[in-house]
Tab-separated table of C-alpha atoms in Angstrom:
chain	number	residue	atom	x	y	z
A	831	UNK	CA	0.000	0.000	0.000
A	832	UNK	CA	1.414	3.295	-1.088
A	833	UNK	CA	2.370	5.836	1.665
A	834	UNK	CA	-0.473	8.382	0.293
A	835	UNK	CA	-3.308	5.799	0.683
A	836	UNK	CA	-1.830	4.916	4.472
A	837	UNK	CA	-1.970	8.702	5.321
A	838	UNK	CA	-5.646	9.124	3.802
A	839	UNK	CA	-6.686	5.586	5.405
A	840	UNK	CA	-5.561	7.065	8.642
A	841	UNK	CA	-7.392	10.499	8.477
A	842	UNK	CA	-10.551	8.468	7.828
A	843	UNK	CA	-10.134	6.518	10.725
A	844	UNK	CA	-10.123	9.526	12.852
A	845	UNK	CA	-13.067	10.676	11.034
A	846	UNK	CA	-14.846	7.609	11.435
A	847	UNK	CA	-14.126	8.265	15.607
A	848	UNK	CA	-15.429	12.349	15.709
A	849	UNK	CA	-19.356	13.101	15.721
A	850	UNK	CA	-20.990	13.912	12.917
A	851	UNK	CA	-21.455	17.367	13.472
A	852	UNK	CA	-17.706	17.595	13.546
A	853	UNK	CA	-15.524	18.786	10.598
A	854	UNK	CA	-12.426	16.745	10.045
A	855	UNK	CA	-10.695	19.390	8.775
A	856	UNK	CA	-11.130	22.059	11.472
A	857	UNK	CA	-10.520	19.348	14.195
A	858	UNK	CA	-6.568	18.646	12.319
A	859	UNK	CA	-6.175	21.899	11.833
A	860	UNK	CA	-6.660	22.856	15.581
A	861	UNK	CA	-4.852	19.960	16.831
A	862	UNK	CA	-1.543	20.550	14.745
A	863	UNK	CA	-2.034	24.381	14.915
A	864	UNK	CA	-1.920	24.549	10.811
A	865	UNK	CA	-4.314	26.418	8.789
A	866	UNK	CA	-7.118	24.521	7.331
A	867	UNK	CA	-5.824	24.347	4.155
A	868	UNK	CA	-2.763	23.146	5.117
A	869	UNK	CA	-5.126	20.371	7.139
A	870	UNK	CA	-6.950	19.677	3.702
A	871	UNK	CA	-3.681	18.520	1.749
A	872	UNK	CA	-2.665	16.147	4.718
A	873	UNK	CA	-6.016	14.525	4.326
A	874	UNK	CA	-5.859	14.320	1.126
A	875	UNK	CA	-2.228	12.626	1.014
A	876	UNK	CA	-0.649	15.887	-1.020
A	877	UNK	CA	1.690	16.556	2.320
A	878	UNK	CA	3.177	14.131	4.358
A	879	UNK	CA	2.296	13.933	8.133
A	880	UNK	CA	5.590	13.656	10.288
A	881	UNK	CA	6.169	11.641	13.346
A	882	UNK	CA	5.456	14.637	15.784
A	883	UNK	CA	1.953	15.154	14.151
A	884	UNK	CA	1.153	12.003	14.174
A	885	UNK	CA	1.940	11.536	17.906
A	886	UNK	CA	-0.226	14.480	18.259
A	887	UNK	CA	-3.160	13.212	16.464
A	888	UNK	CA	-2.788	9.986	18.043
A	889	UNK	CA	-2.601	11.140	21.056
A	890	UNK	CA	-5.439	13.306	21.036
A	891	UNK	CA	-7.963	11.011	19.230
A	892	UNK	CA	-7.027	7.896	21.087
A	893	UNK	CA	-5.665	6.103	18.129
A	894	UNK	CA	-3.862	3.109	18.709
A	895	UNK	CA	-1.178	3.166	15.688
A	896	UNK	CA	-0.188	-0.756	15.594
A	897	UNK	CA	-3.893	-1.879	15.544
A	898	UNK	CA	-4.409	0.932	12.617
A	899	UNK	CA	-1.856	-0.570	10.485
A	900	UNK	CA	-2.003	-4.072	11.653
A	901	UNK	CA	1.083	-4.348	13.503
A	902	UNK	CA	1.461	-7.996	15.287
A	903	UNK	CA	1.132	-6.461	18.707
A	904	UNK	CA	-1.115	-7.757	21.831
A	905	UNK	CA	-0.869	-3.972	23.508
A	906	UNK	CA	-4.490	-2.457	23.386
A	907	UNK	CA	-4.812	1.543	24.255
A	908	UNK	CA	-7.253	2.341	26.859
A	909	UNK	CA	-7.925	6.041	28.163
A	910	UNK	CA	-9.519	6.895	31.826
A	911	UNK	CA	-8.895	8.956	34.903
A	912	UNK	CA	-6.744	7.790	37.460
A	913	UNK	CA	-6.629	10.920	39.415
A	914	UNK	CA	-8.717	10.498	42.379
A	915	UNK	CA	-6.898	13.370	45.263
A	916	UNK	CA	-8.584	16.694	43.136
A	917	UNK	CA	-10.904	18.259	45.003
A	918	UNK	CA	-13.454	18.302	42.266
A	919	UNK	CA	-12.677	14.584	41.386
A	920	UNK	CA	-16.299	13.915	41.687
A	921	UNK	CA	-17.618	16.972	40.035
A	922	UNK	CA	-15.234	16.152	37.195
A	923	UNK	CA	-16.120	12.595	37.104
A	924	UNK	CA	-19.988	13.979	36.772
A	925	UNK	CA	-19.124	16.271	34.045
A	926	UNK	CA	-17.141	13.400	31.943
A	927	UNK	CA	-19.824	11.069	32.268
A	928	UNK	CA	-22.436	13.330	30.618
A	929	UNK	CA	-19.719	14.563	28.053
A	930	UNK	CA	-19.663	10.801	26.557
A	931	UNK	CA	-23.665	10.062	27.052
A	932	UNK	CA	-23.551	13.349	24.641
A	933	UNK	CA	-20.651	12.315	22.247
A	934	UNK	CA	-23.046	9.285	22.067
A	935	UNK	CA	-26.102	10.860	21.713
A	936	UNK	CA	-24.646	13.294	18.852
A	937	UNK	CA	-24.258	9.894	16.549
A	938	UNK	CA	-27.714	9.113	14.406
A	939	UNK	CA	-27.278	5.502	15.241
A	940	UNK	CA	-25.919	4.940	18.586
A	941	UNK	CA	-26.735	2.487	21.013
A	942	UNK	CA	-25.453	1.536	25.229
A	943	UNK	CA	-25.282	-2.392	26.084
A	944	UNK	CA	-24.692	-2.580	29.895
A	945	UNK	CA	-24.011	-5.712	31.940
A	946	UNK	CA	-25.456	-4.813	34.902
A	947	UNK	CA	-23.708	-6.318	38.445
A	948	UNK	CA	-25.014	-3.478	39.849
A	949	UNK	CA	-27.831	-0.980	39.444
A	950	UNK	CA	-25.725	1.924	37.028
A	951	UNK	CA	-24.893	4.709	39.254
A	952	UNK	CA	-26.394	7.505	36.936
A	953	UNK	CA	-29.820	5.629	37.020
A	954	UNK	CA	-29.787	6.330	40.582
A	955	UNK	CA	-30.019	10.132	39.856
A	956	UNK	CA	-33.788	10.048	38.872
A	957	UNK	CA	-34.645	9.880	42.582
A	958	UNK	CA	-33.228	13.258	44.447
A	959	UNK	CA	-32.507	10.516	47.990
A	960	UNK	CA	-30.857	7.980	46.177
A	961	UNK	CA	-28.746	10.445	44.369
A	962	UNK	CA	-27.346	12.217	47.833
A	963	UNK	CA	-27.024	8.914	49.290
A	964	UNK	CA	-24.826	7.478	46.053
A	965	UNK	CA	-22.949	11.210	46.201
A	966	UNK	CA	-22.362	10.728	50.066
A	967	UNK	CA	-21.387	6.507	49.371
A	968	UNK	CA	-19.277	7.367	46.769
A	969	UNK	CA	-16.931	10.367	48.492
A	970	UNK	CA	-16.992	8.783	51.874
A	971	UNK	CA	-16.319	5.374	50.951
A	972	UNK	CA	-14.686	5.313	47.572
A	973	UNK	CA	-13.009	8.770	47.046
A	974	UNK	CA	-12.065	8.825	50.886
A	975	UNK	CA	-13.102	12.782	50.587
A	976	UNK	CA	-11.268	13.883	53.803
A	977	UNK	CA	-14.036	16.730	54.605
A	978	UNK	CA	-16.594	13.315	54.359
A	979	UNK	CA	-14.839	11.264	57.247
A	980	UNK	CA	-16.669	12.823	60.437
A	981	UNK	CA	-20.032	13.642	58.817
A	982	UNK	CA	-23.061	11.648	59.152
A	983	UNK	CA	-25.485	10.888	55.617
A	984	UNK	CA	-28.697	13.953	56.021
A	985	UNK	CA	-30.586	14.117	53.105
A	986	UNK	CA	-30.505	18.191	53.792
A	987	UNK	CA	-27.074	18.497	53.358
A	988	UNK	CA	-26.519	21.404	51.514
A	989	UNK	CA	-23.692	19.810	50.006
A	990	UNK	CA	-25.874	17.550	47.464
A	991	UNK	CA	-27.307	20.906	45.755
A	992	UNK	CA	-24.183	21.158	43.016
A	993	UNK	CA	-24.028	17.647	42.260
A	994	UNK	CA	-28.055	17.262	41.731
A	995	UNK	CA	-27.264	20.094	38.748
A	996	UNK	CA	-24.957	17.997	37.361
A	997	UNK	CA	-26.479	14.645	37.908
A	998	UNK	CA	-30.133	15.891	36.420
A	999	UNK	CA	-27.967	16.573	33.066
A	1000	UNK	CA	-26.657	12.857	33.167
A	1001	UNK	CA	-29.783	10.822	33.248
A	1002	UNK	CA	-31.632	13.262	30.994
A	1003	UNK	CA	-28.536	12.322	28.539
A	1004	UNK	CA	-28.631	8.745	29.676
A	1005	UNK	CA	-32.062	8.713	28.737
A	1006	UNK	CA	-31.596	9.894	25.671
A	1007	UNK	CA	-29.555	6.662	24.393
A	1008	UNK	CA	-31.460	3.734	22.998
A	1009	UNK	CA	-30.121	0.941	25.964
A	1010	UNK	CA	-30.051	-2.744	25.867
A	1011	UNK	CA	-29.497	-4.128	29.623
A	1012	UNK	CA	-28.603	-6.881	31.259
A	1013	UNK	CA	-29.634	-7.985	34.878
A	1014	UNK	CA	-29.673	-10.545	37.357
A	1015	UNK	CA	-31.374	-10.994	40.468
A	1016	UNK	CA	-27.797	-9.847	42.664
A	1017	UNK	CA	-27.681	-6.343	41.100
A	1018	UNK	CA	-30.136	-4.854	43.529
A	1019	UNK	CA	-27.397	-6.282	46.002
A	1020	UNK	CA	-24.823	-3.620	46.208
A	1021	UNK	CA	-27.359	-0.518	46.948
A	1022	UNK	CA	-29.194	-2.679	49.254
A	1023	UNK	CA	-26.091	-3.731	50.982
A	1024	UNK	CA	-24.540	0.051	51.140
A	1025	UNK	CA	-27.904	1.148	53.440
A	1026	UNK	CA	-27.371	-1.790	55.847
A	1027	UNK	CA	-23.618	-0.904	56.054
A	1028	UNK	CA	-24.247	2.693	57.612
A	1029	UNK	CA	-27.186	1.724	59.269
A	1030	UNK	CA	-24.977	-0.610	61.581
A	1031	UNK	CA	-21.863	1.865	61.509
A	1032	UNK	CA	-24.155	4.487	63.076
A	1033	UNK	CA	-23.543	7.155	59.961
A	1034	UNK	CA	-27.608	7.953	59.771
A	1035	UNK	CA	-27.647	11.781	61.441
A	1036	UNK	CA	-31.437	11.130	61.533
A	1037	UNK	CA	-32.814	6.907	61.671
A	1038	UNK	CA	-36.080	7.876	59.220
A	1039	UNK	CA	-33.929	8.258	56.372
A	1040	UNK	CA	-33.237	4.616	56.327
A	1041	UNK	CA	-36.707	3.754	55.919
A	1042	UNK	CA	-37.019	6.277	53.315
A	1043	UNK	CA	-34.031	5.004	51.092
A	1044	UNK	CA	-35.437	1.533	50.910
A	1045	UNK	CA	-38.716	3.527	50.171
A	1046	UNK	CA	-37.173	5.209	47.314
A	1047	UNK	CA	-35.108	2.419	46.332
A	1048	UNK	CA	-38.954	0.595	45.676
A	1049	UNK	CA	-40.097	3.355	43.582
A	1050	UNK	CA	-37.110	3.321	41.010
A	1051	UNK	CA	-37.416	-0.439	40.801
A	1052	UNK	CA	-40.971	0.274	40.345
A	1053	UNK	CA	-39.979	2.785	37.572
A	1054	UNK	CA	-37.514	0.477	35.884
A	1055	UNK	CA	-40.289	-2.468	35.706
A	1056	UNK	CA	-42.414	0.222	33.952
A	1057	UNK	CA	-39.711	0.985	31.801
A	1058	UNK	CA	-39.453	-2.867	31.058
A	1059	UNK	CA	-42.768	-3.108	30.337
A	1060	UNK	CA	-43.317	-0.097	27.726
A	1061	UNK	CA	-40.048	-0.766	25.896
A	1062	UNK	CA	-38.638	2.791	26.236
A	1063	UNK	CA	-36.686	5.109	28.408
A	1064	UNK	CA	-38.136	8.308	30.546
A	1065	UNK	CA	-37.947	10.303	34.003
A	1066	UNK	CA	-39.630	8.814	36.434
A	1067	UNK	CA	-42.907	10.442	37.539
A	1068	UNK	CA	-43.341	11.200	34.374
A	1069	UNK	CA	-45.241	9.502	30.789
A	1070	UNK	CA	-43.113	7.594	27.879
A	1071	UNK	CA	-43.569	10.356	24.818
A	1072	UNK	CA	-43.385	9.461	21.041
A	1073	UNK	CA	-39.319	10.035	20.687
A	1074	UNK	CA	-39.036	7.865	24.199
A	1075	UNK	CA	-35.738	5.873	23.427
A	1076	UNK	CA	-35.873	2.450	22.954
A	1077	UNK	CA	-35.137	0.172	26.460
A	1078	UNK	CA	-34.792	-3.509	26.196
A	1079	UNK	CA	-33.966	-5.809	29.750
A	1080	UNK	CA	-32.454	-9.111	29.844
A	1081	UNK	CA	-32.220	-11.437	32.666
A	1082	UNK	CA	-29.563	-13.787	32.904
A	1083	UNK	CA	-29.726	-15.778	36.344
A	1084	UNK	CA	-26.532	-17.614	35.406
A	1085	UNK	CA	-23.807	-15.500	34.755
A	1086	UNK	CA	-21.909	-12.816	37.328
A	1087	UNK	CA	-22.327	-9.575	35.137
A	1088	UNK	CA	-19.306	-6.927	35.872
A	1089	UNK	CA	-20.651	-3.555	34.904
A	1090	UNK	CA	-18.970	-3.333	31.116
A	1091	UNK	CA	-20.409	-0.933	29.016
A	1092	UNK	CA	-20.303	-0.756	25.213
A	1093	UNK	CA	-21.319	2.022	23.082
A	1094	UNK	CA	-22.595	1.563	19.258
A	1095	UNK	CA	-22.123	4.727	17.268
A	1096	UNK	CA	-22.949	4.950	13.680
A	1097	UNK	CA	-20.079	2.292	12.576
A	1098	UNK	CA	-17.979	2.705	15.676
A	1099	UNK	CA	-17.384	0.673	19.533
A	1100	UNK	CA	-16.843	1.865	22.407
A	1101	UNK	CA	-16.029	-0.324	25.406
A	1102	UNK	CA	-16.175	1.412	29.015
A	1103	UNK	CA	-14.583	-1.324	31.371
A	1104	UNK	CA	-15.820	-0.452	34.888
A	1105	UNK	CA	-12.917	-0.053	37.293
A	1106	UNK	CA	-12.491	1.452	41.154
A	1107	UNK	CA	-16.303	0.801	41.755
A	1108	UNK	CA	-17.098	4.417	40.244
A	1109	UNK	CA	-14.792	4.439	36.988
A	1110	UNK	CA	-14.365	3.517	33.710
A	1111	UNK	CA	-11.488	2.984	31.477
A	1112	UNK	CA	-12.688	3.247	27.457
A	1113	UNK	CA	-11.190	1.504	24.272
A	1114	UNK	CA	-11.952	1.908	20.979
A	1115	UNK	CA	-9.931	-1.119	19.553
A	1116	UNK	CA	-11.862	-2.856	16.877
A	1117	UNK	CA	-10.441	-6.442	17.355
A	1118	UNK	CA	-11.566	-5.981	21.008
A	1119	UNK	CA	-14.436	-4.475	20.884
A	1120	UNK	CA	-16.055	-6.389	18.063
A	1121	UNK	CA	-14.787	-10.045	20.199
A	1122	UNK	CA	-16.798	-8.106	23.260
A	1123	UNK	CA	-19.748	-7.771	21.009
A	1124	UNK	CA	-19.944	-11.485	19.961
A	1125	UNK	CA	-19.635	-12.055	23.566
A	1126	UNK	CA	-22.566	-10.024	24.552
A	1127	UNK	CA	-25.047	-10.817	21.623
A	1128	UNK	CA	-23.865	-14.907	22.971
A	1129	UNK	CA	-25.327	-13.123	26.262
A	1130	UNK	CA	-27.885	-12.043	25.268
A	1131	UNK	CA	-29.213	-15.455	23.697
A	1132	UNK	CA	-28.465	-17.099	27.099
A	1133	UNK	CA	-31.095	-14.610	28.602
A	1134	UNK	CA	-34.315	-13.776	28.741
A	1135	UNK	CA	-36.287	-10.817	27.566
A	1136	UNK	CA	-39.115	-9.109	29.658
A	1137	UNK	CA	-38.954	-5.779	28.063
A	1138	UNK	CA	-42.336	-5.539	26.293
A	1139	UNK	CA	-42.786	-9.782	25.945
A	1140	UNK	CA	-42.284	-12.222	28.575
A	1141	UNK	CA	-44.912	-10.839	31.279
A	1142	UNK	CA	-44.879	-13.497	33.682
A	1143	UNK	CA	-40.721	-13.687	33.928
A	1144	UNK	CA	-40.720	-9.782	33.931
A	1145	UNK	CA	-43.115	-9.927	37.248
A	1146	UNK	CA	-41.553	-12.921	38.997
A	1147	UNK	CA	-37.908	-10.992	38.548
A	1148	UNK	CA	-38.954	-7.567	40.298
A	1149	UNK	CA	-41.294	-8.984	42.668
A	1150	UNK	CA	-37.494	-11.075	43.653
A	1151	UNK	CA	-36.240	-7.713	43.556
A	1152	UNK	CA	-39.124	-5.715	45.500
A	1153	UNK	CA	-38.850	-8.833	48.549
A	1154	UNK	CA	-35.155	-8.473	48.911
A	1155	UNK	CA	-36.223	-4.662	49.783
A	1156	UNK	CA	-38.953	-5.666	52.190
A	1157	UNK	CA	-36.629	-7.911	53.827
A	1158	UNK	CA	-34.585	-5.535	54.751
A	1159	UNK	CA	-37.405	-3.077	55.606
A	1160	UNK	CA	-38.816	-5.722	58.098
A	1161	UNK	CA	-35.201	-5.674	59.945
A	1162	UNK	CA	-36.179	-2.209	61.059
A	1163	UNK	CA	-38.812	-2.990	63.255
């Protein structure tokens, strides 16, 4: 293959990985800090790219250059945070999740497969107590937020007011996303498991708001059986409108799921691989992600659908769900 068709082949691939509403040729230009036209005869093979521009643009666009030209090589590039001492880790962590869900929702095709271990922490934000009990879980327990370590959970902590701003834009994104997803009876586990832990630790400022998290938990089970049942995404408290996005649930009650995530958009993959509890490293590595995709559509035909069919399995799996609540409710009397 002649140099010029590598260098063209390689400008489409980025192009293949940028939204639609994104010009090729004002993304290189910005990136090398050339002028567009200087950008155009790149892509179009008339100038050859040098090593320092193509580190840039490989760098930038998360392009893994031996899998792009086929290199015998078992290394697979995989970007993510692993900063976790900011002081806006979470905040930031916030604001990248809903910066993918709209990368993903700016594709005409796009699609999120999620194997669900646990309930996904975003789907928790459609319920304002769930949502300050995740933020306080997450930056007591996980981030080990320093200013967390003394204070008690209160659902009127003023604290919760920035990240509810933020969290409201990631569900209405999520939400947005045509989703396939795929449970099993243990992925109510983890939340359920979380309000037992502080309950016993003493970390409740006021005892009521244990009964009201298992409350609350109910109702966005409730919502998500609804959900199942009508085929389609929306806010809870609210209707399913005409543009709802598509939601299909699978159960599989023989496999231990582990929280991947893949994204379809247009022609492209994206695999999130859930790390940390809270994070996600991403790849967009063809040989990996299409091998994750045969592995999921195998899942998939191992499970069973009660999104809009399968009635009687859909109600036998949540009322599993709803009695592993009211077990747990009963322990409070």
């Amino acid at each position: 293959m002649e140099t010029t068709e590598v260098q063209q082949l390689f400008f489409q691939h980025i192009k293949s990985n940028l939204p639609p509403h994104l010009s090729l040729v004002d993304e290189v230009a910005e990136v090398l800090n050339i002028s567009n036209d200087s950008a155009y005869r790149r892509i179009r093979g008339e100038k050859t790219i040098g090593f320092e521009e193509i580190q840039k643009l490989c760098t930038h666009y998360k392009v893994s250059l031996d899998q792009f030209l086929h290199l015998k090589s078992d290394a697979l590039i995989f970007t993510g945070r692993v900063d976790y001492k900011s002081p806006t880790v979470f905040e930031d962590y916030l604001e990248s999740v809903n910066g993918y869900l709209n990368i993903i929702n700016s594709f005409e095709k796009r699609h999120i497969y999620f194997l669900m271990k646990d309930i996904p922490p975003f789907v928790h934000f459609q319920v304002p107590e769930l949502s300050a009990f995740k933020f306080y879980f997450w930056m007591k327990s996980i981030l080990h937020d320093e200013s967390m370590q003394k204070v008690k959970f209160s659902l009127d902590d003023p604290r919760w007011e920035k990240f509810y701003v933020l969290s409201k834009k990631v569900i209405e994104s999520y939400n947005k996303v045509p989703t396939t997803e795929i449970w099993n009876v243990e992925s109510i586990n983890s939340s359920i498991r979380q309000i037992e832990f502080y309950r016993d630790s003493g970390l409740y400022k006021n005892d009521s708001d244990v009964k009201l998290l298992y409350e609350k938990l109910e109702e966005l089970i409730n919502h998500i059986e609804r959900q199942a049942e009508t085929g389609v995404k929306f806010n809870i408290g609210t209707e399913p409108k005409s543009n709802s996005a598509p939601y299909r649930l699978f159960v599989n009650e023989f496999v231990t799921l582990d929280n991947t995530l893949m994204a379809e958009m247009n022609n492209v993959k994206l695999t999130f691989i859930n790390h940390s509890v809270l994070f996600f490293v991403a790849t967009r590595d063809e040989q990996f992600n299409n091998a994750m995709f045969t592995n999921l559509d195998n899942l998939m035909k191992r499970s069973t659908l009660i999104s809009e069919v399968g009635e009687r399995e859909r109600v036998r799996f949540f009322k599993i769900l709803r009695d592993k609540i009211h077990a747990r409710q009963k322990s409070l009397k």
